[in-house]
PDB file of C-alpha atoms in Angstrom:
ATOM      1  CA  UNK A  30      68.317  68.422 102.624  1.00 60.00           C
ATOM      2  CA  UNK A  31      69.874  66.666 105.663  1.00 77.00           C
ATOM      3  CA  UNK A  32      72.541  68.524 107.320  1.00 83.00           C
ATOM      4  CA  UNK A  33      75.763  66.707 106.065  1.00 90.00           C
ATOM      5  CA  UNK A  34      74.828  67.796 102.545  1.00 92.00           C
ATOM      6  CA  UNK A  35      74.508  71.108 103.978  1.00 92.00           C
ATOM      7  CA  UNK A  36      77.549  70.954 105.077  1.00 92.00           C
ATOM      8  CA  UNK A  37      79.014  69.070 102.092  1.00 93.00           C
ATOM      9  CA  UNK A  38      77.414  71.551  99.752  1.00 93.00           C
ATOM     10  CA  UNK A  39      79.663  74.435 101.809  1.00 95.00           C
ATOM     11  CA  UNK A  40      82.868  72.261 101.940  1.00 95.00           C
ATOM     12  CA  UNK A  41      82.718  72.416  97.958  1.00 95.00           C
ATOM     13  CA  UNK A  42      81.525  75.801  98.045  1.00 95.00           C
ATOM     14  CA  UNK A  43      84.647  77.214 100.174  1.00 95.00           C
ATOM     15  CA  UNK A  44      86.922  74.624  98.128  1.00 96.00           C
ATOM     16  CA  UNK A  45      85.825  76.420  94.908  1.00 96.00           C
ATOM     17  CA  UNK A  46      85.881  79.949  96.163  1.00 97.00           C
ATOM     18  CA  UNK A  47      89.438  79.349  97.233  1.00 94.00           C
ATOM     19  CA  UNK A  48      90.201  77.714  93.556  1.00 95.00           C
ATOM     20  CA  UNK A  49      88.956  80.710  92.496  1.00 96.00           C
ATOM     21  CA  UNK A  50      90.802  83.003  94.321  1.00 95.00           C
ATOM     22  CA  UNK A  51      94.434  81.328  94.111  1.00 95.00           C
ATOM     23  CA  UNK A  52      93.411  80.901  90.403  1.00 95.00           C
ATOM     24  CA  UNK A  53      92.993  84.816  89.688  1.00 96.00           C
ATOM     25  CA  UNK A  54      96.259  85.371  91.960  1.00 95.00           C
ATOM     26  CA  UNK A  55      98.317  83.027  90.282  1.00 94.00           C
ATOM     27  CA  UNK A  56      96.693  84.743  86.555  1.00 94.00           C
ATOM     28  CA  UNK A  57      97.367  88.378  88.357  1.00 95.00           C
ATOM     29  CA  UNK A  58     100.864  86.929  89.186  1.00 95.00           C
ATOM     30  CA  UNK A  59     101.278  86.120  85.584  1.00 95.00           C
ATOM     31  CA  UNK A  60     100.536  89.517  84.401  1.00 96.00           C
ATOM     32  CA  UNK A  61     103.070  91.469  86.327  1.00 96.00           C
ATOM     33  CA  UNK A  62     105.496  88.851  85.297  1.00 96.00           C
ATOM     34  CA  UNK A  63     104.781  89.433  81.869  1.00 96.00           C
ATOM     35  CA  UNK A  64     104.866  93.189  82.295  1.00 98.00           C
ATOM     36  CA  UNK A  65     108.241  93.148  83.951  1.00 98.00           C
ATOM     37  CA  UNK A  66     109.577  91.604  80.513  1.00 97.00           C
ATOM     38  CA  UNK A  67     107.535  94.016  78.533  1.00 98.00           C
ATOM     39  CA  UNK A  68     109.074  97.078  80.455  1.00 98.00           C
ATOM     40  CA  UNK A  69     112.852  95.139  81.272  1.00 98.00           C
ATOM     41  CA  UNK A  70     112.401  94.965  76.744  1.00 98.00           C
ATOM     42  CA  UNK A  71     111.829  98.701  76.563  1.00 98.00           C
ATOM     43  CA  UNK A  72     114.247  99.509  78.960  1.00 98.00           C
ATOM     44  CA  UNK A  73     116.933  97.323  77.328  1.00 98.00           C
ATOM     45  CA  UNK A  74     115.925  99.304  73.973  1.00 98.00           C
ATOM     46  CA  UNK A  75     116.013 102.507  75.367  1.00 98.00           C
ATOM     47  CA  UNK A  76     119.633 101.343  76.962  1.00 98.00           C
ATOM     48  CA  UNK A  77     120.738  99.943  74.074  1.00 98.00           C
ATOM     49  CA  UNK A  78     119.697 103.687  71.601  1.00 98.00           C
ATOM     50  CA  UNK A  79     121.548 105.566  74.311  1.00 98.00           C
ATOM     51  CA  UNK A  80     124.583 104.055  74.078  1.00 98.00           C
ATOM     52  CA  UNK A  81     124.530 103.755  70.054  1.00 97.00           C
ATOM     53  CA  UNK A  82     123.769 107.417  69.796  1.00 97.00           C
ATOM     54  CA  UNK A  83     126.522 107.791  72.105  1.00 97.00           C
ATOM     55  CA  UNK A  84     129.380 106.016  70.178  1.00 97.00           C
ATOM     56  CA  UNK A  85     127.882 107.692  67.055  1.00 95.00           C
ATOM     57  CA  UNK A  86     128.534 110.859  68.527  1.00 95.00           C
ATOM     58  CA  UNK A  87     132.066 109.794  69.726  1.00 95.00           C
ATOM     59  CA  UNK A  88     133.240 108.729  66.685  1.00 95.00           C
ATOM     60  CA  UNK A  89     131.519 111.824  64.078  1.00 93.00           C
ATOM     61  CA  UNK A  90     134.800 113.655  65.160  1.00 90.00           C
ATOM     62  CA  UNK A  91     132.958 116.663  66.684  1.00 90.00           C
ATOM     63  CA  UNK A  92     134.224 116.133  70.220  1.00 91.00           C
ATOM     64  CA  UNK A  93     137.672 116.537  71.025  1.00 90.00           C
ATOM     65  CA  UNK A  94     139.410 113.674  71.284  1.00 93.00           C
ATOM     66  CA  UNK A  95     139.929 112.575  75.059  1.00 93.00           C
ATOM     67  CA  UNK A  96     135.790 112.632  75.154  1.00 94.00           C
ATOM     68  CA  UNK A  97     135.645 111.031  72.389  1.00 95.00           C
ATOM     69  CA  UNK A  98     137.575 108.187  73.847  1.00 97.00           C
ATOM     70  CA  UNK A  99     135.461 108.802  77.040  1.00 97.00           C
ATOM     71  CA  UNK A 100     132.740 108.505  75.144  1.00 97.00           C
ATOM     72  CA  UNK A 101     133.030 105.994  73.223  1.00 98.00           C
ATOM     73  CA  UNK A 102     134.692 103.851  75.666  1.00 98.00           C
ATOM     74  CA  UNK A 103     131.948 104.001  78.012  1.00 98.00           C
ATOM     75  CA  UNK A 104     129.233 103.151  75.234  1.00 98.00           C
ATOM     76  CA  UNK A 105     131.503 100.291  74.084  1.00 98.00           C
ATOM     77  CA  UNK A 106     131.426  99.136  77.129  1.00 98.00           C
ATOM     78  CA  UNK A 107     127.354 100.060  78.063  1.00 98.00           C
ATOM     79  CA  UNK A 108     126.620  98.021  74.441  1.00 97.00           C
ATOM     80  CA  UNK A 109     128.937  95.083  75.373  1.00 97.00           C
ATOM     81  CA  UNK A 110     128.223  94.094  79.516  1.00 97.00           C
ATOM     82  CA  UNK A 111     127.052  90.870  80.518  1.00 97.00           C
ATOM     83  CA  UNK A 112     123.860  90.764  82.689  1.00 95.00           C
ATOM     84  CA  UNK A 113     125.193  90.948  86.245  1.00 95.00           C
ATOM     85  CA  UNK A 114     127.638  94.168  85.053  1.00 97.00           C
ATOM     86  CA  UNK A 115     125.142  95.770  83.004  1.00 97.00           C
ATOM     87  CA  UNK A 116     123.992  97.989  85.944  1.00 98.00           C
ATOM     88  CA  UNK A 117     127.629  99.392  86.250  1.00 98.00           C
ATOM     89  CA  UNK A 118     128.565  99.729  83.037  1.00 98.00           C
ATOM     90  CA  UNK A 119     125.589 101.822  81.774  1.00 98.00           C
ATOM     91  CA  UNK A 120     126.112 103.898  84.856  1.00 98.00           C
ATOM     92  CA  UNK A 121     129.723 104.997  83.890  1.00 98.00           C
ATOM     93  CA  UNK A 122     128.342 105.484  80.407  1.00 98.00           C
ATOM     94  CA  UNK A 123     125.758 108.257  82.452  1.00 97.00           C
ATOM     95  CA  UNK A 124     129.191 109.373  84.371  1.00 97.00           C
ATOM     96  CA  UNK A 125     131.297 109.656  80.435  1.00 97.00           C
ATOM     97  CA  UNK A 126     128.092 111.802  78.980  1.00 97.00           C
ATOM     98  CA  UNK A 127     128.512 114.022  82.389  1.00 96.00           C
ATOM     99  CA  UNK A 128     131.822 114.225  82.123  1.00 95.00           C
ATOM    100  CA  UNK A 129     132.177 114.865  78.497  1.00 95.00           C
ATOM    101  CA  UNK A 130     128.806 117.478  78.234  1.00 94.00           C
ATOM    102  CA  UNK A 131     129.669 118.633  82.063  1.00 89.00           C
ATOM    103  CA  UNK A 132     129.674 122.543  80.506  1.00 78.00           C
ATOM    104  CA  UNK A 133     128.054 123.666  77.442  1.00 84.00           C
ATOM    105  CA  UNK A 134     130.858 124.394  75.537  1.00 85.00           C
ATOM    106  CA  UNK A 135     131.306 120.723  74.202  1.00 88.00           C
ATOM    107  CA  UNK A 136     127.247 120.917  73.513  1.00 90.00           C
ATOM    108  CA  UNK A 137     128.831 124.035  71.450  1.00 89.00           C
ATOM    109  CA  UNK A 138     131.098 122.566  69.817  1.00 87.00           C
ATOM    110  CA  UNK A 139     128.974 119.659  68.913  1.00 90.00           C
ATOM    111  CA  UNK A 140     126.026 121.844  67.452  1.00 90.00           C
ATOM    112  CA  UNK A 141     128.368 124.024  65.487  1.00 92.00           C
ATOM    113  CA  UNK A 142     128.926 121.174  63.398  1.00 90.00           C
ATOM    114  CA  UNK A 143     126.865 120.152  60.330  1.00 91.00           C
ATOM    115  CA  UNK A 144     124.361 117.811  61.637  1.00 89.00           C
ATOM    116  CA  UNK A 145     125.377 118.324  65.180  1.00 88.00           C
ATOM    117  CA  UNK A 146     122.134 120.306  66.437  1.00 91.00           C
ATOM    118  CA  UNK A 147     120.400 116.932  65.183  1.00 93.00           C
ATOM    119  CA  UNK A 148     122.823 114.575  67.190  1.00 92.00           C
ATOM    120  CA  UNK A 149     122.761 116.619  70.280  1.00 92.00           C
ATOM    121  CA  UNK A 150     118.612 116.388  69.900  1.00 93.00           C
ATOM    122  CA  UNK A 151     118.830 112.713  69.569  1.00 95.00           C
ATOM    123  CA  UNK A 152     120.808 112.167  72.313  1.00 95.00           C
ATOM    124  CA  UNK A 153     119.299 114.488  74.362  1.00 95.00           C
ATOM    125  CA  UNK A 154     115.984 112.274  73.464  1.00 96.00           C
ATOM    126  CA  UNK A 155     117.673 108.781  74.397  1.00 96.00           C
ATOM    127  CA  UNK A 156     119.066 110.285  77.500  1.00 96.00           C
ATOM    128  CA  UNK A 157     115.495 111.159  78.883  1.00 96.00           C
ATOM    129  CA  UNK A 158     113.978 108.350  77.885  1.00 97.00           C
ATOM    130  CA  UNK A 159     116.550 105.889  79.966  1.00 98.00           C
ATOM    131  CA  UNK A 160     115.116 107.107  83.127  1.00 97.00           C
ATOM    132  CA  UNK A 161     111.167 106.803  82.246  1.00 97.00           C
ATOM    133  CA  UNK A 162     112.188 103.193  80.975  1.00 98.00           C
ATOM    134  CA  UNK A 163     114.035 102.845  84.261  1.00 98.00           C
ATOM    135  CA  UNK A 164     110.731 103.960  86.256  1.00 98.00           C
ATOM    136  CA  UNK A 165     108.047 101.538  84.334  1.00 98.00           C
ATOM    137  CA  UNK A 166     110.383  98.732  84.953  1.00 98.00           C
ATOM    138  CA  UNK A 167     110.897  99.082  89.123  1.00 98.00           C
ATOM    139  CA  UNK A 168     107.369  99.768  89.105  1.00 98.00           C
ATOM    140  CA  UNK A 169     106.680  96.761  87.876  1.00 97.00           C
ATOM    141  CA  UNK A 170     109.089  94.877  89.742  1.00 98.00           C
ATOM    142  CA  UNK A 171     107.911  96.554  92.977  1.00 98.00           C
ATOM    143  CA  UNK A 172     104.233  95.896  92.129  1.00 97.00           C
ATOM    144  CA  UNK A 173     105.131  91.770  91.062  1.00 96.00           C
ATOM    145  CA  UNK A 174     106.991  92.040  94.481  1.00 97.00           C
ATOM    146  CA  UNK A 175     104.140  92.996  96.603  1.00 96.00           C
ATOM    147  CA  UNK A 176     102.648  90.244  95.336  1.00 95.00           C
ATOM    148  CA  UNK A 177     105.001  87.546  95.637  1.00 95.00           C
ATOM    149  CA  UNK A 178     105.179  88.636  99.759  1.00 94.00           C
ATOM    150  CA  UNK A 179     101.668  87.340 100.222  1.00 94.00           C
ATOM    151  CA  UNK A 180     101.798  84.450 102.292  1.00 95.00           C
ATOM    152  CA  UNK A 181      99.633  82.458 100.220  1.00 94.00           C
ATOM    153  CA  UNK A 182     101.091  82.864  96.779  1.00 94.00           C
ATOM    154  CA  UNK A 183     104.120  81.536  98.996  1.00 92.00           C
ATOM    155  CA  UNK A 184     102.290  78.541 100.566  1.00 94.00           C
ATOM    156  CA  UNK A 185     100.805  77.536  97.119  1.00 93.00           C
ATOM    157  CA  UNK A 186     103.703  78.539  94.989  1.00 93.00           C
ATOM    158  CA  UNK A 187     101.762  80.451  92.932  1.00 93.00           C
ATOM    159  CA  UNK A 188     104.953  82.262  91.257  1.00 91.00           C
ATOM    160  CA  UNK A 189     105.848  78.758  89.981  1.00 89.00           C
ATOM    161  CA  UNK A 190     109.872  78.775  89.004  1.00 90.00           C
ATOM    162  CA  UNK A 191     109.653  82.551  88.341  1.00 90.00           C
ATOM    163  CA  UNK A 192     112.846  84.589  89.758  1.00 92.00           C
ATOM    164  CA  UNK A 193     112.333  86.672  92.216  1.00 93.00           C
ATOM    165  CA  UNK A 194     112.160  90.053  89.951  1.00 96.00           C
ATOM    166  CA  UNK A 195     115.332  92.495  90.254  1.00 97.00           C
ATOM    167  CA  UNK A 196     115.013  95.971  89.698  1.00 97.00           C
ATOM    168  CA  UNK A 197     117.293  98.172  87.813  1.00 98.00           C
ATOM    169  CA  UNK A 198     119.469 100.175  89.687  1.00 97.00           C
ATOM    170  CA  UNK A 199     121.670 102.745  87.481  1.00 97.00           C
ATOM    171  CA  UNK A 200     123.295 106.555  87.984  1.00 97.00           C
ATOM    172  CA  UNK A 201     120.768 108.061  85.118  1.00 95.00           C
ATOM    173  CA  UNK A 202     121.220 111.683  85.749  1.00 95.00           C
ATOM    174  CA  UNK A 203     121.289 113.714  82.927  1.00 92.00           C
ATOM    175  CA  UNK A 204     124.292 115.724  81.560  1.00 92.00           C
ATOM    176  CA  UNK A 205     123.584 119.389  83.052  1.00 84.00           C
ATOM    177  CA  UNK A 206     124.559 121.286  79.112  1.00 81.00           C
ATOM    178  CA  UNK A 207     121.859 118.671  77.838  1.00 80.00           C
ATOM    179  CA  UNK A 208     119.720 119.511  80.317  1.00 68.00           C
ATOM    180  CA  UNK A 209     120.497 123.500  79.525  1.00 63.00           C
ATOM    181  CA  UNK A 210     119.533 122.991  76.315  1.00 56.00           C
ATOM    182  CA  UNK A 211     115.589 121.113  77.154  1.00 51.00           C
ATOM    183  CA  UNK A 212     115.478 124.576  79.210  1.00 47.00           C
ATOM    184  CA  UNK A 213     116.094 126.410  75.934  1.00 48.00           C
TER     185      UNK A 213
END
């Protein structure tokens, strides 16, 4: 061969190596994309079972009735937030389920009643669940992030018309007579 084949032959060469490699960025890209919906769905679901199994327990008339109203005020208003309040709102509803389960005698109270050990269980359940949901999600967002900061997925535009992925930021401690009761 005479040299500017050579040289052509590694022109084409580097051209497809690079194809290659912007091609199984832009796929990778793709994948954490689709795995921030897949975790931003189970979070949503694991939101969304929190606050139902909160207004359930607000309006079974085991609570007294300023935490009901609390309560169910707060899940009303978790169930019912539009995108950019969503963060807020299901952090009150986290403040309401502190507020109302702050001690253990409302956990008493509730449990005393018939089907109230099962309630309290189920909401202890969606309550612990919020914050693993919570985790998946910004782990995902953080990992599509890294990604996105590479200068050449910027240069090419490899995220295409993607947003920029948002994580979830929510109070999502647990109410401490729920969190008595795991202990138990």
């Amino acid at each position: 061969m005479t040299g500017s084949l050579w040289v052509s032959f590694w022109i084409v060469a580097a051209l497809v190596l690079v194809g290659v490699y912007l091609s199984w960025t832009a796929g990778r890209l793709d994948r954490l994309h689709s795995r921030i919906d897949a975790a931003r769905a189970a979070l949503d679901a694991q939101l969304l079972r929190r606050a139902s199994v909160a207004q359930e327990l607000a309006t079974a008339g085991v609570l007294d009735p300023a935490a009901s109203i609390v309560l169910y005020q707060a899940a009303h208003a978790a169930r019912q937030a539009e995108e950019e309040q969503r963060e807020v709102a299901e952090s009150e509803l986290s403040q309401a389920l502190r507020a109302v389960f702050a001690d253990s005698a409302q956990a008493a109270a509730v449990r005393e009643a018939p089907g109230g050990e099962e309630s309290l269980g189920e909401l202890d359940q969606a309550v612990r669940r919020v914050p693993m949901a919570r985790r998946f999600h910004n782990d995902a967002v953080r990992a599509a992030r890294a990604v996105r900061r590479h200068r050449v997925v910027r240069w090419f535009r490899l995220a295409g018309h993607a947003p920029f992925p948002m994580a979830f930021e929510m109070d999502d401690e647990q109410p401490a007579a729920l969190a008595d009761r795991a202990g138990h």
